[in-house]
Amino acid sequence: EVQLVESGGGLVQPGGSLRLSCAASGFTFSIYWMSWVRQAPGKGLEWVANIKQDGTEKYYVDSVKGRFTISRDNAKNSLYLQMNSLRAEDTAVYYCARIGAAAGIYFDSWGQGTLVTVSS
Amino acid sequence: SYELTQPPSVSVSPGQTARITCSGDALPKQYAYWYQQKPGQAPVLVISKDSERPSGIPDRFSGSSSGTTVTLTISGVQAEDEADYYCQSADSSGTYEVFGTGTKVTVL
């Protein structure tokens, strides 16, 4: 069974940093693209970033470029999101998601999410 | 930036058919996907590549595509189908992913 478990969320002040982690199990992590998707309280889903199997390609939504960094450690079956210069509008539940193996980018498995709150 | 537009809400009686549209300029070039999200839960993929149903998804869920609009159809709606539904696709370059604005389906 595919399992994705996020951790690292919490309360942080504006301008601060936070590192999210996602522990993957139940599948061969190293052969899948992975992604972070977020959802602000009471709002819709927003794609944040994708990373290729070997980490050589990374893509970000414009609003986080230069502030967030997606990375992975295939030896540890783990995905990360380093978030710097955090803003109030980054407050959201952050989901780790596996990108499906077929053509096209889609999210076929999701974690339960970790809440990040940016507030003073 | 690229946007996918959905109606905010759809109401339907049990046993009837719910149709949710999603409009975007790049949809003729890019596949669309649909997710169901119930309160307090993570999203679940219900339709892939415009019209394919993943394993385990009931056959009352179907998808179609026509030009710049894709449609999720739920036939014979059940109370358990009450949820938020989101379409998802990519921009014309295929580089950036976008979710639709979301549609709340209410079962009367």
GROMACS .gro file of C-alpha atoms in nm:
model
  228
    1GLU     CA    1   0.000   0.000   0.000
    2VAL     CA    2   0.130   0.342  -0.097
    3GLN     CA    3   0.190   0.564   0.206
    4LEU     CA    4   0.303   0.926   0.214
    5VAL     CA    5   0.349   1.085   0.555
    6GLU     CA    6   0.428   1.455   0.584
    7SER     CA    7   0.592   1.622   0.882
    8GLY     CA    8   0.756   1.949   0.976
    9GLY     CA    9   0.463   2.186   0.971
   10GLY     CA   10   0.394   2.437   1.244
   11LEU     CA   11   0.372   2.804   1.337
   12VAL     CA   12   0.641   3.034   1.197
   13GLN     CA   13   0.679   3.411   1.189
   14PRO     CA   14   0.671   3.606   0.861
   15GLY     CA   15   1.017   3.599   0.705
   16GLY     CA   16   1.102   3.273   0.876
   17SER     CA   17   1.192   2.931   0.740
   18LEU     CA   18   1.055   2.581   0.766
   19ARG     CA   19   1.150   2.245   0.616
   20LEU     CA   20   0.879   1.995   0.535
   21SER     CA   21   0.950   1.624   0.494
   22CYS     CA   22   0.753   1.344   0.333
   23ALA     CA   23   0.832   0.980   0.411
   24ALA     CA   24   0.728   0.744   0.132
   25SER     CA   25   0.666   0.371   0.156
   26GLY     CA   26   0.487   0.092  -0.026
   27PHE     CA   27   0.632   0.171  -0.369
   28THR     CA   28   0.965   0.222  -0.547
   29PHE     CA   29   1.016   0.588  -0.461
   30SER     CA   30   1.312   0.643  -0.693
   31ILE     CA   31   1.117   0.583  -1.015
   32TYR     CA   32   0.845   0.842  -0.959
   33TRP     CA   33   0.826   1.216  -1.004
   34MET     CA   34   0.702   1.374  -0.682
   35SER     CA   35   0.521   1.693  -0.595
   36TRP     CA   36   0.402   1.933  -0.326
   37VAL     CA   37   0.049   2.074  -0.342
   38ARG     CA   38  -0.098   2.316  -0.089
   39GLN     CA   39  -0.441   2.429   0.024
   40ALA     CA   40  -0.501   2.751   0.215
   41PRO     CA   41  -0.773   2.730   0.484
   42GLY     CA   42  -1.113   2.716   0.317
   43LYS     CA   43  -0.960   2.757  -0.030
   44GLY     CA   44  -0.881   2.542  -0.332
   45LEU     CA   45  -0.582   2.332  -0.425
   46GLU     CA   46  -0.264   2.497  -0.553
   47TRP     CA   47   0.026   2.312  -0.713
   48VAL     CA   48   0.359   2.419  -0.559
   49ALA     CA   49   0.647   2.219  -0.708
   50ASN     CA   50   0.752   1.903  -0.896
   51ILE     CA   51   1.079   1.711  -0.893
   52LYS     CA   52   1.206   1.447  -1.134
   53GLN     CA   53   1.309   1.099  -1.024
   54ASP     CA   54   1.680   1.185  -0.999
   55GLY     CA   55   1.630   1.544  -0.883
   56THR     CA   56   1.775   1.697  -1.200
   57GLU     CA   57   1.454   1.877  -1.301
   58LYS     CA   58   1.247   2.094  -1.068
   59TYR     CA   59   0.949   2.317  -1.142
   60TYR     CA   60   0.778   2.574  -0.920
   61VAL     CA   61   0.468   2.789  -0.921
   62ASP     CA   62   0.568   3.152  -0.977
   63SER     CA   63   0.463   3.264  -0.628
   64VAL     CA   64   0.728   3.049  -0.455
   65LYS     CA   65   1.017   3.072  -0.702
   66GLY     CA   66   1.335   3.185  -0.530
   67ARG     CA   67   1.190   3.115  -0.183
   68PHE     CA   68   1.105   2.743  -0.183
   69THR     CA   69   1.328   2.450  -0.282
   70ILE     CA   70   1.205   2.099  -0.351
   71SER     CA   71   1.451   1.812  -0.305
   72ARG     CA   72   1.458   1.439  -0.248
   73ASP     CA   73   1.675   1.164  -0.102
   74ASN     CA   74   1.604   0.838  -0.283
   75ALA     CA   75   1.820   0.641  -0.038
   76LYS     CA   76   1.587   0.754   0.242
   77ASN     CA   77   1.265   0.741   0.037
   78SER     CA   78   1.204   1.101   0.134
   79LEU     CA   79   1.082   1.422  -0.026
   80TYR     CA   80   1.150   1.767   0.116
   81LEU     CA   81   1.035   2.126   0.079
   82GLN     CA   82   1.260   2.398   0.216
   83MET     CA   83   1.054   2.714   0.262
   84ASN     CA   84   1.230   3.045   0.322
   85SER     CA   85   1.108   3.406   0.347
   86LEU     CA   86   0.766   3.281   0.444
   87ARG     CA   87   0.465   3.506   0.403
   88ALA     CA   88   0.116   3.505   0.551
   89GLU     CA   89  -0.019   3.388   0.215
   90ASP     CA   90   0.191   3.070   0.243
   91THR     CA   91  -0.035   2.955   0.527
   92ALA     CA   92  -0.183   2.625   0.409
   93VAL     CA   93  -0.198   2.252   0.445
   94TYR     CA   94   0.091   2.114   0.242
   95TYR     CA   95   0.038   1.778   0.074
   96CYS     CA   96   0.306   1.548  -0.058
   97ALA     CA   97   0.182   1.375  -0.373
   98ARG     CA   98   0.311   1.107  -0.605
   99ILE     CA   99   0.294   1.187  -0.974
  100GLY     CA  100   0.144   0.904  -1.176
  101ALA     CA  101   0.349   0.689  -1.407
  102ALA     CA  102   0.136   0.729  -1.721
  103ALA     CA  103   0.165   1.014  -1.970
  104GLY     CA  104   0.079   1.354  -1.833
  105ILE     CA  105   0.127   1.502  -1.487
  106TYR     CA  106  -0.131   1.390  -1.234
  107PHE     CA  107  -0.132   1.303  -0.866
  108ASP     CA  108  -0.229   0.944  -0.798
  109SER     CA  109  -0.144   0.923  -0.426
  110TRP     CA  110  -0.152   1.188  -0.155
  111GLY     CA  111  -0.041   1.219   0.204
  112GLN     CA  112  -0.272   1.354   0.474
  113GLY     CA  113  -0.094   1.690   0.477
  114THR     CA  114   0.089   1.906   0.728
  115LEU     CA  115  -0.032   2.252   0.833
  116VAL     CA  116   0.196   2.551   0.799
  117THR     CA  117   0.083   2.872   0.967
  118VAL     CA  118   0.272   3.194   0.901
  119SER     CA  119   0.178   3.453   1.159
  120SER     CA  120   0.331   3.688   1.412
  121SER     CA  121  -0.121   3.303  -1.541
  122TYR     CA  122  -0.324   3.011  -1.668
  123GLU     CA  123  -0.662   2.943  -1.509
  124LEU     CA  124  -0.915   2.661  -1.509
  125THR     CA  125  -1.269   2.776  -1.436
  126GLN     CA  126  -1.535   2.566  -1.263
  127PRO     CA  127  -1.881   2.654  -1.130
  128PRO     CA  128  -1.866   2.717  -0.754
  129SER     CA  129  -2.148   2.479  -0.673
  130VAL     CA  130  -2.376   2.211  -0.814
  131SER     CA  131  -2.680   2.072  -0.635
  132VAL     CA  132  -2.840   1.741  -0.725
  133SER     CA  133  -3.099   1.502  -0.582
  134PRO     CA  134  -3.000   1.143  -0.502
  135GLY     CA  135  -3.017   0.922  -0.810
  136GLN     CA  136  -2.994   1.214  -1.051
  137THR     CA  137  -2.697   1.317  -1.266
  138ALA     CA  138  -2.444   1.584  -1.170
  139ARG     CA  139  -2.230   1.750  -1.435
  140ILE     CA  140  -1.931   1.966  -1.348
  141THR     CA  141  -1.754   2.165  -1.617
  142CYS     CA  142  -1.396   2.291  -1.629
  143SER     CA  143  -1.287   2.546  -1.890
  144GLY     CA  144  -0.935   2.641  -1.998
  145ASP     CA  145  -0.766   2.754  -2.316
  146ALA     CA  146  -0.502   2.478  -2.312
  147LEU     CA  147  -0.743   2.190  -2.256
  148PRO     CA  148  -0.746   2.091  -2.626
  149LYS     CA  149  -0.371   2.025  -2.591
  150GLN     CA  150  -0.339   1.892  -2.237
  151TYR     CA  151  -0.508   1.607  -2.052
  152ALA     CA  152  -0.742   1.690  -1.767
  153TYR     CA  153  -0.774   1.506  -1.438
  154TRP     CA  154  -1.043   1.517  -1.171
  155TYR     CA  155  -1.013   1.486  -0.792
  156GLN     CA  156  -1.271   1.439  -0.519
  157GLN     CA  157  -1.201   1.591  -0.178
  158LYS     CA  158  -1.418   1.532   0.127
  159PRO     CA  159  -1.390   1.757   0.436
  160GLY     CA  160  -1.071   1.699   0.633
  161GLN     CA  161  -0.938   1.448   0.381
  162ALA     CA  162  -0.676   1.446   0.108
  163PRO     CA  163  -0.792   1.459  -0.255
  164VAL     CA  164  -0.856   1.136  -0.445
  165LEU     CA  165  -0.807   1.096  -0.821
  166VAL     CA  166  -1.138   0.995  -0.980
  167ILE     CA  167  -1.076   1.057  -1.352
  168SER     CA  168  -0.746   1.045  -1.542
  169LYS     CA  169  -0.655   1.156  -1.896
  170ASP     CA  170  -0.992   1.324  -1.958
  171SER     CA  171  -1.203   1.009  -1.932
  172GLU     CA  172  -1.019   0.715  -1.775
  173ARG     CA  173  -1.138   0.581  -1.443
  174PRO     CA  174  -0.864   0.463  -1.203
  175SER     CA  175  -0.897   0.128  -1.036
  176GLY     CA  176  -1.146   0.131  -0.750
  177ILE     CA  177  -1.346   0.432  -0.869
  178PRO     CA  178  -1.717   0.353  -0.917
  179ASP     CA  179  -1.840   0.348  -1.277
  180ARG     CA  180  -2.093   0.621  -1.202
  181PHE     CA  181  -1.799   0.862  -1.243
  182SER     CA  182  -1.714   0.948  -1.603
  183GLY     CA  183  -1.528   1.221  -1.789
  184SER     CA  184  -1.547   1.378  -2.132
  185SER     CA  185  -1.376   1.650  -2.331
  186SER     CA  186  -1.488   1.893  -2.598
  187GLY     CA  187  -1.268   2.178  -2.713
  188THR     CA  188  -1.175   2.405  -2.424
  189THR     CA  189  -1.413   2.236  -2.179
  190VAL     CA  190  -1.392   1.908  -1.992
  191THR     CA  191  -1.680   1.762  -1.794
  192LEU     CA  192  -1.705   1.531  -1.494
  193THR     CA  193  -2.034   1.344  -1.483
  194ILE     CA  194  -2.163   1.160  -1.178
  195SER     CA  195  -2.457   0.938  -1.277
  196GLY     CA  196  -2.696   0.812  -1.012
  197VAL     CA  197  -2.553   1.043  -0.745
  198GLN     CA  198  -2.528   0.900  -0.397
  199ALA     CA  199  -2.508   1.083  -0.065
  200GLU     CA  200  -2.144   0.978  -0.032
  201ASP     CA  201  -2.059   1.176  -0.347
  202GLU     CA  202  -2.110   1.504  -0.164
  203ALA     CA  203  -1.766   1.663  -0.178
  204ASP     CA  204  -1.551   1.926  -0.348
  205TYR     CA  205  -1.432   1.839  -0.697
  206TYR     CA  206  -1.128   1.986  -0.870
  207CYS     CA  207  -1.008   1.958  -1.228
  208GLN     CA  208  -0.633   1.973  -1.294
  209SER     CA  209  -0.427   2.017  -1.607
  210ALA     CA  210  -0.112   2.185  -1.736
  211ASP     CA  211  -0.051   2.511  -1.915
  212SER     CA  212   0.009   2.503  -2.291
  213SER     CA  213   0.384   2.447  -2.243
  214GLY     CA  214   0.323   2.151  -2.016
  215THR     CA  215   0.554   2.303  -1.755
  216TYR     CA  216   0.316   2.426  -1.488
  217GLU     CA  217   0.031   2.243  -1.326
  218VAL     CA  218  -0.295   2.416  -1.249
  219PHE     CA  219  -0.599   2.320  -1.046
  220GLY     CA  220  -0.946   2.442  -1.123
  221THR     CA  221  -1.131   2.673  -0.887
  222GLY     CA  222  -1.326   2.384  -0.740
  223THR     CA  223  -1.694   2.285  -0.733
  224LYS     CA  224  -1.889   2.192  -0.424
  225VAL     CA  225  -2.139   1.916  -0.500
  226THR     CA  226  -2.435   1.910  -0.263
  227VAL     CA  227  -2.669   1.612  -0.255
  228LEU     CA  228  -3.014   1.739  -0.164
   0.00000   0.00000   0.00000
